[in-house]
Short mmCIF file of N, CA and C in Angstrom, two decimals:
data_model
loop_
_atom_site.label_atom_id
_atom_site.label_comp_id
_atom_site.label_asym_id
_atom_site.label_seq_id
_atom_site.Cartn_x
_atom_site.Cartn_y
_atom_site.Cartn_z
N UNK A 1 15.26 -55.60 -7.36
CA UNK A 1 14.01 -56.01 -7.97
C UNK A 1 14.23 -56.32 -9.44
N UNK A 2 13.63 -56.48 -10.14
CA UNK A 2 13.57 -57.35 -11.61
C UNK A 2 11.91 -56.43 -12.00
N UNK A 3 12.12 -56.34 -13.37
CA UNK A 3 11.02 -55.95 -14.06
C UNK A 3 9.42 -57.04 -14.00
N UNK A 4 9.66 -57.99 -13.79
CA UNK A 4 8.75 -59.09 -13.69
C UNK A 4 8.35 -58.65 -12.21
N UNK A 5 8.94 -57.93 -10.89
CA UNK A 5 8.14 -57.31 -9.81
C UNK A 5 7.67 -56.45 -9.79
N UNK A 6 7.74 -55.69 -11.11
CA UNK A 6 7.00 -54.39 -11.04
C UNK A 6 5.55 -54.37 -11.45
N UNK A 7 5.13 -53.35 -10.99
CA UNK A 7 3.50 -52.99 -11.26
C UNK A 7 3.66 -52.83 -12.88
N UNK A 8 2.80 -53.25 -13.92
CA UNK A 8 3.10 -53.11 -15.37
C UNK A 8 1.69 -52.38 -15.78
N UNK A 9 1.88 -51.21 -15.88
CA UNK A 9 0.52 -50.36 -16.39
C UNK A 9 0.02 -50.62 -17.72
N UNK A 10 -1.26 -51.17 -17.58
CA UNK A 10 -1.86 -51.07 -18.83
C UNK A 10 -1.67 -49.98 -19.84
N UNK A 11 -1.75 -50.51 -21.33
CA UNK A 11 -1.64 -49.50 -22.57
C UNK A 11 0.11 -49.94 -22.71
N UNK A 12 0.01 -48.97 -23.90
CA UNK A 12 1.33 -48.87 -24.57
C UNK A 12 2.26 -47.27 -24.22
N UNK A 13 3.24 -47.85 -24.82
CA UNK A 13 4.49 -46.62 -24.62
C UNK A 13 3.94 -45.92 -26.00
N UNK A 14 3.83 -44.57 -25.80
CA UNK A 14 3.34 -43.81 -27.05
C UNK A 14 4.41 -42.51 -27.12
N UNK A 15 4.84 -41.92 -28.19
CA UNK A 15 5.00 -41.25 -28.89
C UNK A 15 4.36 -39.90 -29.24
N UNK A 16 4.87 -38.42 -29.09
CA UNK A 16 3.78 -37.73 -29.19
C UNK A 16 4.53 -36.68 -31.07
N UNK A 17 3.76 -37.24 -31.49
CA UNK A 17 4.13 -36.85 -33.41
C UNK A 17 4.53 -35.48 -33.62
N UNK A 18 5.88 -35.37 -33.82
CA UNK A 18 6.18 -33.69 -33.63
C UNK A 18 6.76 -32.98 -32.47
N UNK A 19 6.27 -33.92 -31.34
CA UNK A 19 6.99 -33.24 -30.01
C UNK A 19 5.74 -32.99 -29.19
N UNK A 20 6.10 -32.63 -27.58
CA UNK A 20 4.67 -32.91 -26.73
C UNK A 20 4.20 -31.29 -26.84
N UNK A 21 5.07 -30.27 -27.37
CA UNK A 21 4.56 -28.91 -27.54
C UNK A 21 2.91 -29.07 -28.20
N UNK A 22 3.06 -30.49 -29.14
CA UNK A 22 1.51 -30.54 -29.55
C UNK A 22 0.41 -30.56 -28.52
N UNK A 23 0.80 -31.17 -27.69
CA UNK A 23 -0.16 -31.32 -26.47
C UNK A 23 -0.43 -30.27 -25.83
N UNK A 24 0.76 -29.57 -25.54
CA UNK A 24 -0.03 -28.28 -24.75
C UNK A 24 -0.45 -27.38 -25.49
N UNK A 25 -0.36 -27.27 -26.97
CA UNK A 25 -1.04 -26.33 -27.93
C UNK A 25 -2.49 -26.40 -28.10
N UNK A 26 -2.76 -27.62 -28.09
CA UNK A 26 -4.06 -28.24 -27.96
C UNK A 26 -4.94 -28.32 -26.56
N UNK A 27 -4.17 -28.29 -25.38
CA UNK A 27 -4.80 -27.77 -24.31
C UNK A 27 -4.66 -26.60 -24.11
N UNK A 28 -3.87 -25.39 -24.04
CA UNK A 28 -3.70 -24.08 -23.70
C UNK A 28 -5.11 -23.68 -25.26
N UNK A 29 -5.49 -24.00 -26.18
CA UNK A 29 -6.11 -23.40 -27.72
C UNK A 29 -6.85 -22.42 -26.97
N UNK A 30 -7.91 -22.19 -25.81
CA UNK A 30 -8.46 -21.28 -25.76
C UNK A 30 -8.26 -20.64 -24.42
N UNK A 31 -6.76 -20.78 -24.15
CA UNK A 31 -6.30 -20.36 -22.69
C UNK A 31 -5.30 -19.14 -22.47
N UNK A 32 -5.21 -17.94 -21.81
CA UNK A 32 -4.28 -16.93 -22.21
C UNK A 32 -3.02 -17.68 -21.18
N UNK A 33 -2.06 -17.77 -22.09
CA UNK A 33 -0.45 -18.14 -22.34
C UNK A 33 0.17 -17.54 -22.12
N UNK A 34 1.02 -17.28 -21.67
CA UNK A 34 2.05 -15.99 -21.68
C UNK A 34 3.81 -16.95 -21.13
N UNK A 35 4.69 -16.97 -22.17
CA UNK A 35 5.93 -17.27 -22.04
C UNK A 35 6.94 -16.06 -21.85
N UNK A 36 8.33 -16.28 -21.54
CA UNK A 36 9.16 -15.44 -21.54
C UNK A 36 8.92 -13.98 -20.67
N UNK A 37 7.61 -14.77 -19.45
CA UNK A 37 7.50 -13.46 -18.74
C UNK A 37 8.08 -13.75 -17.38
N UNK A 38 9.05 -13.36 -16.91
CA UNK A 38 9.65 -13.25 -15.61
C UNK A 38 8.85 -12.85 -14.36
N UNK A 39 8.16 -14.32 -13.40
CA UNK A 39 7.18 -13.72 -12.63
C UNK A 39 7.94 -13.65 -11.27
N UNK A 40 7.94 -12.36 -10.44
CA UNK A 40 8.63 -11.98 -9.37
C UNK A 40 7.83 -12.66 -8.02
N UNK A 41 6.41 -12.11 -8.22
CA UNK A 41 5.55 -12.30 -6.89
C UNK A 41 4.25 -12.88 -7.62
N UNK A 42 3.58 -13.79 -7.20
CA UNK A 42 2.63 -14.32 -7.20
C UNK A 42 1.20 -14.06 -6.07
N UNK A 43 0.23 -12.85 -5.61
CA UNK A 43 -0.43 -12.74 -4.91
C UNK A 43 -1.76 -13.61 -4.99
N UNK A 44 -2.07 -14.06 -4.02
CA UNK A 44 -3.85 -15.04 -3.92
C UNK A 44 -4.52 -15.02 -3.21
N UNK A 45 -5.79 -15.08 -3.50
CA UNK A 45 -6.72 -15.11 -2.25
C UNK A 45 -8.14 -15.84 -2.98
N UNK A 46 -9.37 -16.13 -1.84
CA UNK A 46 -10.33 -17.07 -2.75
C UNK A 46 -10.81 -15.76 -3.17
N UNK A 47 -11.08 -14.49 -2.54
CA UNK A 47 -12.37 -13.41 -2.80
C UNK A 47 -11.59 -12.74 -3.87
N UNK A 48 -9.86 -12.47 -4.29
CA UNK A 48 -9.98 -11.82 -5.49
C UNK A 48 -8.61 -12.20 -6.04
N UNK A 49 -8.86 -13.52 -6.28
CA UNK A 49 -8.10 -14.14 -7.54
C UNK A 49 -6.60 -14.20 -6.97
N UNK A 50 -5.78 -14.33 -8.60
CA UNK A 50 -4.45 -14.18 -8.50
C UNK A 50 -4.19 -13.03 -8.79
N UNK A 51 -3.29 -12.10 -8.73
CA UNK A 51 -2.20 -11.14 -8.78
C UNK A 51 -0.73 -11.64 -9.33
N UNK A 52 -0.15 -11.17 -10.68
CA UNK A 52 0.78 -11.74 -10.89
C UNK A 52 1.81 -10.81 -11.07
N UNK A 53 3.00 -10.79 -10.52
CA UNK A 53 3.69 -9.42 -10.73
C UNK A 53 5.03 -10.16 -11.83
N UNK A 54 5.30 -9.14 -12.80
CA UNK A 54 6.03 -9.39 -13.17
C UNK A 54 7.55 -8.62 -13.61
N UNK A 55 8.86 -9.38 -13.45
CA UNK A 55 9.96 -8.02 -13.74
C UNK A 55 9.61 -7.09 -15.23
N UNK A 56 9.59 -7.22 -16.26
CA UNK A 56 9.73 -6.68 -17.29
C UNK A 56 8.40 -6.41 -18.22
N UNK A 57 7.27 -6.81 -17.22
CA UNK A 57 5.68 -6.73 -18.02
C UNK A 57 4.49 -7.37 -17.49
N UNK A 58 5.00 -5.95 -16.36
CA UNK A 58 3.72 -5.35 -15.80
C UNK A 58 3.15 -6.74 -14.94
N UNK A 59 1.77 -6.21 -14.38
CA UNK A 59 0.87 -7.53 -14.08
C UNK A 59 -0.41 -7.52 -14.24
N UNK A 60 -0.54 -8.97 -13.93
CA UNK A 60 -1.68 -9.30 -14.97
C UNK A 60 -2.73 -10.22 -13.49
N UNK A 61 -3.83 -9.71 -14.27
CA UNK A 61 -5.20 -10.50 -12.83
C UNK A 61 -5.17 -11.81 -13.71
N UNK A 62 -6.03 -12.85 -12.85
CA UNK A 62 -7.09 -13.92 -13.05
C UNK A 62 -7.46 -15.02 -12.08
N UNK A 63 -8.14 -15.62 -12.54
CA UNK A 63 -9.12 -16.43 -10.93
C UNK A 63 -7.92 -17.51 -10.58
N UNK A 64 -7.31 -17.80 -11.45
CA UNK A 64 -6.55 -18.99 -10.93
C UNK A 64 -5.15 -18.70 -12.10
N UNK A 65 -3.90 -19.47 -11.49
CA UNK A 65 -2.97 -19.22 -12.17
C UNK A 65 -2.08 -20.35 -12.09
N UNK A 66 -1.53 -21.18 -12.90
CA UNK A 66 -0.93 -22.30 -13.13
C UNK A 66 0.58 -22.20 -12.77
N UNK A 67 1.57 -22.35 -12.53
CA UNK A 67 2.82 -22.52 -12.20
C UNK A 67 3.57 -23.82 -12.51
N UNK A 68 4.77 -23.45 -13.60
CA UNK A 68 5.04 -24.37 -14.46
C UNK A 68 6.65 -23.80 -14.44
N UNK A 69 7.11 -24.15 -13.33
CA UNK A 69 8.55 -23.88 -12.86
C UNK A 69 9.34 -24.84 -12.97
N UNK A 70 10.59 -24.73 -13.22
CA UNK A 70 12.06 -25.48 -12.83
C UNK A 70 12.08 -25.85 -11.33
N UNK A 71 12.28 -26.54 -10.56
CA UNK A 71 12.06 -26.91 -9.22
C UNK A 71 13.40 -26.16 -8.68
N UNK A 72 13.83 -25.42 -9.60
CA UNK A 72 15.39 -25.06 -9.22
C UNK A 72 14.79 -23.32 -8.56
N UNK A 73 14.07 -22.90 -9.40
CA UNK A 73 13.58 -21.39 -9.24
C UNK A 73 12.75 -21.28 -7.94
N UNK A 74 11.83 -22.34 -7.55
CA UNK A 74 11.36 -22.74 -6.48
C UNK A 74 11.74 -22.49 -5.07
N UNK A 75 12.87 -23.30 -5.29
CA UNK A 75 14.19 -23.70 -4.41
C UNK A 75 14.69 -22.61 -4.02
N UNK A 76 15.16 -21.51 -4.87
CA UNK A 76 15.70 -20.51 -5.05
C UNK A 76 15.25 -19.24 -4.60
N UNK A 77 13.92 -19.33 -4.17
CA UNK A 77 12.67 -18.69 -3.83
C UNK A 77 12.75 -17.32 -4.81
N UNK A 78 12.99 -17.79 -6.20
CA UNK A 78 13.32 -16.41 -6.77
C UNK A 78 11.53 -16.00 -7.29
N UNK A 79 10.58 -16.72 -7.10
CA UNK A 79 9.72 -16.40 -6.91
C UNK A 79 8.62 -16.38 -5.47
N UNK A 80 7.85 -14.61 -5.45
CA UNK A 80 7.51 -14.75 -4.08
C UNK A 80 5.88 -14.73 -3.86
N UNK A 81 5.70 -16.25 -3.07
CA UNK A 81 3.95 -16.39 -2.78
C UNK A 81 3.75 -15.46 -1.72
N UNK A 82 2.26 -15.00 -1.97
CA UNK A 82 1.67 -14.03 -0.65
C UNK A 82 0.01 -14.67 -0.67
N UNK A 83 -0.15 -15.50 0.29
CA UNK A 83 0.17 -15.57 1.31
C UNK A 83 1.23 -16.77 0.73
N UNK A 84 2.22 -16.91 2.00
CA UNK A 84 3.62 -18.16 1.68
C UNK A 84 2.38 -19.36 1.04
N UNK A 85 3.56 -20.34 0.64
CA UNK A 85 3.10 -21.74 0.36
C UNK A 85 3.30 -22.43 1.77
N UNK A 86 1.94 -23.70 1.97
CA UNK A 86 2.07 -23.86 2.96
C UNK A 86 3.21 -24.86 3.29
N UNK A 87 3.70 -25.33 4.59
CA UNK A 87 4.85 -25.33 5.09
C UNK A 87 4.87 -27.19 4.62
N UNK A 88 3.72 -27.70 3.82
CA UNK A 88 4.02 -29.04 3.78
C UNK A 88 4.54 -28.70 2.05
N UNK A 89 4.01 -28.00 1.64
CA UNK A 89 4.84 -28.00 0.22
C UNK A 89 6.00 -27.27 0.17
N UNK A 90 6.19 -26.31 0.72
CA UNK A 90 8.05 -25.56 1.13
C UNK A 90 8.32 -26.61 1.15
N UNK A 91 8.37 -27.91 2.24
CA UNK A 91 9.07 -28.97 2.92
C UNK A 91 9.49 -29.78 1.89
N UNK A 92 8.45 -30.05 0.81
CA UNK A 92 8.26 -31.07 -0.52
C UNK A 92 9.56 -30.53 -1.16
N UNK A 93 9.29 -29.05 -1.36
CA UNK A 93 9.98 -27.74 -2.71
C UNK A 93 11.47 -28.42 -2.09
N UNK A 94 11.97 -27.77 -0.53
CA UNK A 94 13.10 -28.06 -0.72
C UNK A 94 14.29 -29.58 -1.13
N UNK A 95 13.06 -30.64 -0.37
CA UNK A 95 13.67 -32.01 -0.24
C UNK A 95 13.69 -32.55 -1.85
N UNK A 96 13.43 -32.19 -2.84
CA UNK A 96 13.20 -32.67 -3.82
C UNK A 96 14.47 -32.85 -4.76
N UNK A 97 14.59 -33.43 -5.22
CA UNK A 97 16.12 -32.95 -6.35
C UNK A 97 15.73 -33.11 -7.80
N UNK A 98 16.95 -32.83 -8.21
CA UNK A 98 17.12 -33.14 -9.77
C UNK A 98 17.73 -33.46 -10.09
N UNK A 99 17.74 -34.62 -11.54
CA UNK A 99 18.78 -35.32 -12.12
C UNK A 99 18.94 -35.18 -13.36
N UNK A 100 20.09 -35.70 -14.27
CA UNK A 100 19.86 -35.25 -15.84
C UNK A 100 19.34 -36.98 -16.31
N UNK A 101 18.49 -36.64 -17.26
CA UNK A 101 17.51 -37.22 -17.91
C UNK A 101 17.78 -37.20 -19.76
N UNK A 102 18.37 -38.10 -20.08
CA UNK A 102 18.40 -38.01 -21.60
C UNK A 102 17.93 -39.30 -22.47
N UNK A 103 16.93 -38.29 -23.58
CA UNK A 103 16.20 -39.34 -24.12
C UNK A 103 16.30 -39.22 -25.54
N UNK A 104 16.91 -40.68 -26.19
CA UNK A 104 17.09 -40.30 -27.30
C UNK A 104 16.14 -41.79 -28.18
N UNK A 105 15.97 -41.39 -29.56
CA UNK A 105 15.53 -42.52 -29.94
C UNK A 105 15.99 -42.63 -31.79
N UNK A 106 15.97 -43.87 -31.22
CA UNK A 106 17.13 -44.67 -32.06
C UNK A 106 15.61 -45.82 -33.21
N UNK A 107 15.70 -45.53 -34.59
CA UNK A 107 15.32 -46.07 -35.08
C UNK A 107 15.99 -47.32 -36.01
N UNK A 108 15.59 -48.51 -36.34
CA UNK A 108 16.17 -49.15 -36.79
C UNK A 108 14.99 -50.09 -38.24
N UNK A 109 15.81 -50.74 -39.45
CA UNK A 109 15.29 -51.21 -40.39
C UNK A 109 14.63 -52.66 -40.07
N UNK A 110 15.56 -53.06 -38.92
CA UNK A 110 14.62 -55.01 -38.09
C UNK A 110 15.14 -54.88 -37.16
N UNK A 111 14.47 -55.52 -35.98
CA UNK A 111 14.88 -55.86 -34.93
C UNK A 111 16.20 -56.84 -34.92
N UNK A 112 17.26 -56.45 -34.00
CA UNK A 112 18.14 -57.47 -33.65
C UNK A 112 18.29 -58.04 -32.20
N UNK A 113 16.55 -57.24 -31.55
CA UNK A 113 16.52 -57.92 -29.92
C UNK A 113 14.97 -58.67 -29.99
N UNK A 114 14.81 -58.71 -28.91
CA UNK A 114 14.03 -59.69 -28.74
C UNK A 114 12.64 -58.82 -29.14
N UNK A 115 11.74 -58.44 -29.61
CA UNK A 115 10.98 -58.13 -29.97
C UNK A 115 9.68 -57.89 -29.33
N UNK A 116 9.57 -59.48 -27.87
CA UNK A 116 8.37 -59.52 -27.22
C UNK A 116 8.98 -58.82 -25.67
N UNK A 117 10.31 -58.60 -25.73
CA UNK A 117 10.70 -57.87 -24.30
C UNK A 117 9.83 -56.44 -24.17
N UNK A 118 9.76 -55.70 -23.26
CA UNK A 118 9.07 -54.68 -23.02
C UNK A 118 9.81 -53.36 -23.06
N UNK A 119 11.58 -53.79 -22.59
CA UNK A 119 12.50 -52.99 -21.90
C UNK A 119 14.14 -54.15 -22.16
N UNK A 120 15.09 -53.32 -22.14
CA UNK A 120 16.40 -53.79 -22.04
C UNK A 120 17.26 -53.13 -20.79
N UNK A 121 17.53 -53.30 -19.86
CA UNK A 121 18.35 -52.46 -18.91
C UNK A 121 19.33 -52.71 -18.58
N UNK A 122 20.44 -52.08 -17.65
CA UNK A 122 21.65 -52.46 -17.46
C UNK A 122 21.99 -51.71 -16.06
N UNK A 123 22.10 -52.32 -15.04
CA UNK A 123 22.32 -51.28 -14.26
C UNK A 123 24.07 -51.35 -13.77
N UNK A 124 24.00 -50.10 -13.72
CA UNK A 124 25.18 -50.20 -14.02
C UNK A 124 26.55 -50.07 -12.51
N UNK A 125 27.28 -50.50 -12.06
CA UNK A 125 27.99 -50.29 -10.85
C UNK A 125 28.35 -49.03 -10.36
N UNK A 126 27.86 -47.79 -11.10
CA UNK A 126 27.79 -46.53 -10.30
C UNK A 126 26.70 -45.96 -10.14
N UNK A 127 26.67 -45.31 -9.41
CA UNK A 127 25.35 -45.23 -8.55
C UNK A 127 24.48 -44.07 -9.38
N UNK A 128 23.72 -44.72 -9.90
CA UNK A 128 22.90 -43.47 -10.85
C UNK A 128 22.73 -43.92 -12.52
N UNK A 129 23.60 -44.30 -12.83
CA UNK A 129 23.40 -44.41 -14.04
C UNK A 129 22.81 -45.59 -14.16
N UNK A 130 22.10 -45.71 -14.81
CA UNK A 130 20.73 -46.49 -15.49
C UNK A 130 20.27 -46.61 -16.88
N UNK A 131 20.99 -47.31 -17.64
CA UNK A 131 20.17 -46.63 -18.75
C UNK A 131 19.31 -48.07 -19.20
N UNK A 132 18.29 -47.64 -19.86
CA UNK A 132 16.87 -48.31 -20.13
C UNK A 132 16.36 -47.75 -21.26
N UNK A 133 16.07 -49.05 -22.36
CA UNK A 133 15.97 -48.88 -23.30
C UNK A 133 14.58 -49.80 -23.56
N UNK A 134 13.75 -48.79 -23.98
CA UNK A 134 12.25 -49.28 -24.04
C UNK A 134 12.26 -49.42 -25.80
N UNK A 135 11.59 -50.89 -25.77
CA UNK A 135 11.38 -51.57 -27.06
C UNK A 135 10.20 -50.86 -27.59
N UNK A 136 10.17 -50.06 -29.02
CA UNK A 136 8.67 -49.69 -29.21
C UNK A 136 8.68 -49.95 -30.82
N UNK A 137 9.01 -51.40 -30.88
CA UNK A 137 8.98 -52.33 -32.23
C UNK A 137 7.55 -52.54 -31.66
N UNK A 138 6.31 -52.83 -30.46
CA UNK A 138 5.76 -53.36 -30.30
C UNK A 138 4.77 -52.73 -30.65
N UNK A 139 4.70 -50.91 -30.87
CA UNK A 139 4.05 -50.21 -31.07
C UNK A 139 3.27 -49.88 -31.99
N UNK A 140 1.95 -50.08 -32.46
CA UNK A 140 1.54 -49.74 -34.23
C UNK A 140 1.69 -48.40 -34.67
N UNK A 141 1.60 -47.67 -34.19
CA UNK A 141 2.11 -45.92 -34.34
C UNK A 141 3.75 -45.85 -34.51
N UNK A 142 4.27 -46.64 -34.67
CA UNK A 142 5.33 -46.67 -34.58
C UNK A 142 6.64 -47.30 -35.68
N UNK A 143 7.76 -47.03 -36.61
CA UNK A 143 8.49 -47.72 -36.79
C UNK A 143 9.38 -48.31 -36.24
N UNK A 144 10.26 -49.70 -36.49
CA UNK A 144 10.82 -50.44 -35.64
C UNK A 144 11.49 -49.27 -35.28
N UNK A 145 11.53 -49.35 -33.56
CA UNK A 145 12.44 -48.32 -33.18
C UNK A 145 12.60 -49.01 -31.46
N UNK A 146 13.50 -48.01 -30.91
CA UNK A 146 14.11 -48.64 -29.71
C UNK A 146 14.58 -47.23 -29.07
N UNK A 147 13.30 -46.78 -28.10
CA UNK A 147 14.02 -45.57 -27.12
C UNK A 147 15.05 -45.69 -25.84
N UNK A 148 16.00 -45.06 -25.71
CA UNK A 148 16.59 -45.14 -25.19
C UNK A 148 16.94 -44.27 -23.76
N UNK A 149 16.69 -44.31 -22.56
CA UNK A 149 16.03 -43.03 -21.50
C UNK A 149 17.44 -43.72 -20.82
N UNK A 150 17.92 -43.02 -20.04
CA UNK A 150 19.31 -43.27 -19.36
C UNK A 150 19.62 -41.71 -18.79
N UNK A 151 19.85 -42.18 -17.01
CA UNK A 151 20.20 -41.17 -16.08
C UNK A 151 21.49 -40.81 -16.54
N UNK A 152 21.84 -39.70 -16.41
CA UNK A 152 23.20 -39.64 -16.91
C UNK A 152 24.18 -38.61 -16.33
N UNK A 153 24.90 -39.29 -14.81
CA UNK A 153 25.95 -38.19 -14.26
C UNK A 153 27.21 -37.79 -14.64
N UNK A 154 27.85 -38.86 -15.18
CA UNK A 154 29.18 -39.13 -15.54
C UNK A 154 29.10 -37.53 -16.55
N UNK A 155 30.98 -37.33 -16.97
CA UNK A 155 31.20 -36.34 -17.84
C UNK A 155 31.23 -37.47 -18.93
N UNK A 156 31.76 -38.40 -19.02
CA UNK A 156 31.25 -39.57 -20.16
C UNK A 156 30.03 -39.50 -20.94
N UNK A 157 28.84 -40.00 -20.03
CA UNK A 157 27.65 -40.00 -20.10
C UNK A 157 27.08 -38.75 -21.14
N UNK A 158 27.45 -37.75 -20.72
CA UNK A 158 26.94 -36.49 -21.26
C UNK A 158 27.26 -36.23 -23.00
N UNK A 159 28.26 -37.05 -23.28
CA UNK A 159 29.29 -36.74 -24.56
C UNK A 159 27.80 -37.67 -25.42
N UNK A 160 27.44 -38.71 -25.57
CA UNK A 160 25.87 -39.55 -25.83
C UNK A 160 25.41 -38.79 -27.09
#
């Protein structure tokens, strides 16, 4: 396929000022948070909430509870649902994978590409690597700059 077959979503490529930690600071502002807590078992039901057990601190109630896992820990079943998850999301959990993802961005004083392109890509003759470089000279929030997102398996790749 070619970029000219793809679905092209309205809006722009944006930038989040500082890092996207802003975003969830600004949604979690009046939400109890809790990082760096190791959750073992996860209990639920509709008539009395969640149950959250944890290795090193204790547990904690509430009506609903968010899960914001590594798909690896999942996988791993190092955390345990009661009642199970049902057997179409196990099915999802296991078939799923992961890849490395590196995103770097590269600012520059003028453009030396095309300016009205959207994207630069290259695909490359091994299977996976991709790298794609989104133009965001086009951006008003933005200085000339040029992000750069590229799958990256190779031990090459990684050195970047």
């Amino acid at each position: 396929f070619t970029f000219k077959d793809q679905v092209v979503y309205a809006g722009r490529d944006w930038l989040v000022a500082d890092g996207y930690h802003r975003v969830i600071e600004h949604l979690a502002r009046d939400v109890d948070v809790r990082v760096g807590h190791e959750v073992t078992e996860i209990d639920y039901d509709d008539a009395n909430g969640v149950i959250i057990k944890t290795k090193d601190h204790g547990i904690f109630r509430g009506d609903r509870v968010v899960v914001t896992v590594p798909i690896g820990v999942l996988q791993a079943n190092a955390i345990k649902f009661s009642p199970a998850l049902p057997e179409s999301h196990a099915r999802s959990i296991r078939k799923i994978g992961m890849g490395s993802l590196n995103k770097i961005i590269l600012t520059f004083d003028h453009s030396f590409w095309n300016e009205e392109a959207y994207a630069l890509a290259y695909v490359s003759e091994t299977r996976g690597e991709y790298p794609l470089f989104i133009n965001l000279a086009v951006s008003p929030q933005t200085h000339l700059g040029l992000l750069r997102l590229c799958r990256v398996l190779s031990e090459d790749g990684r050195e970047i």
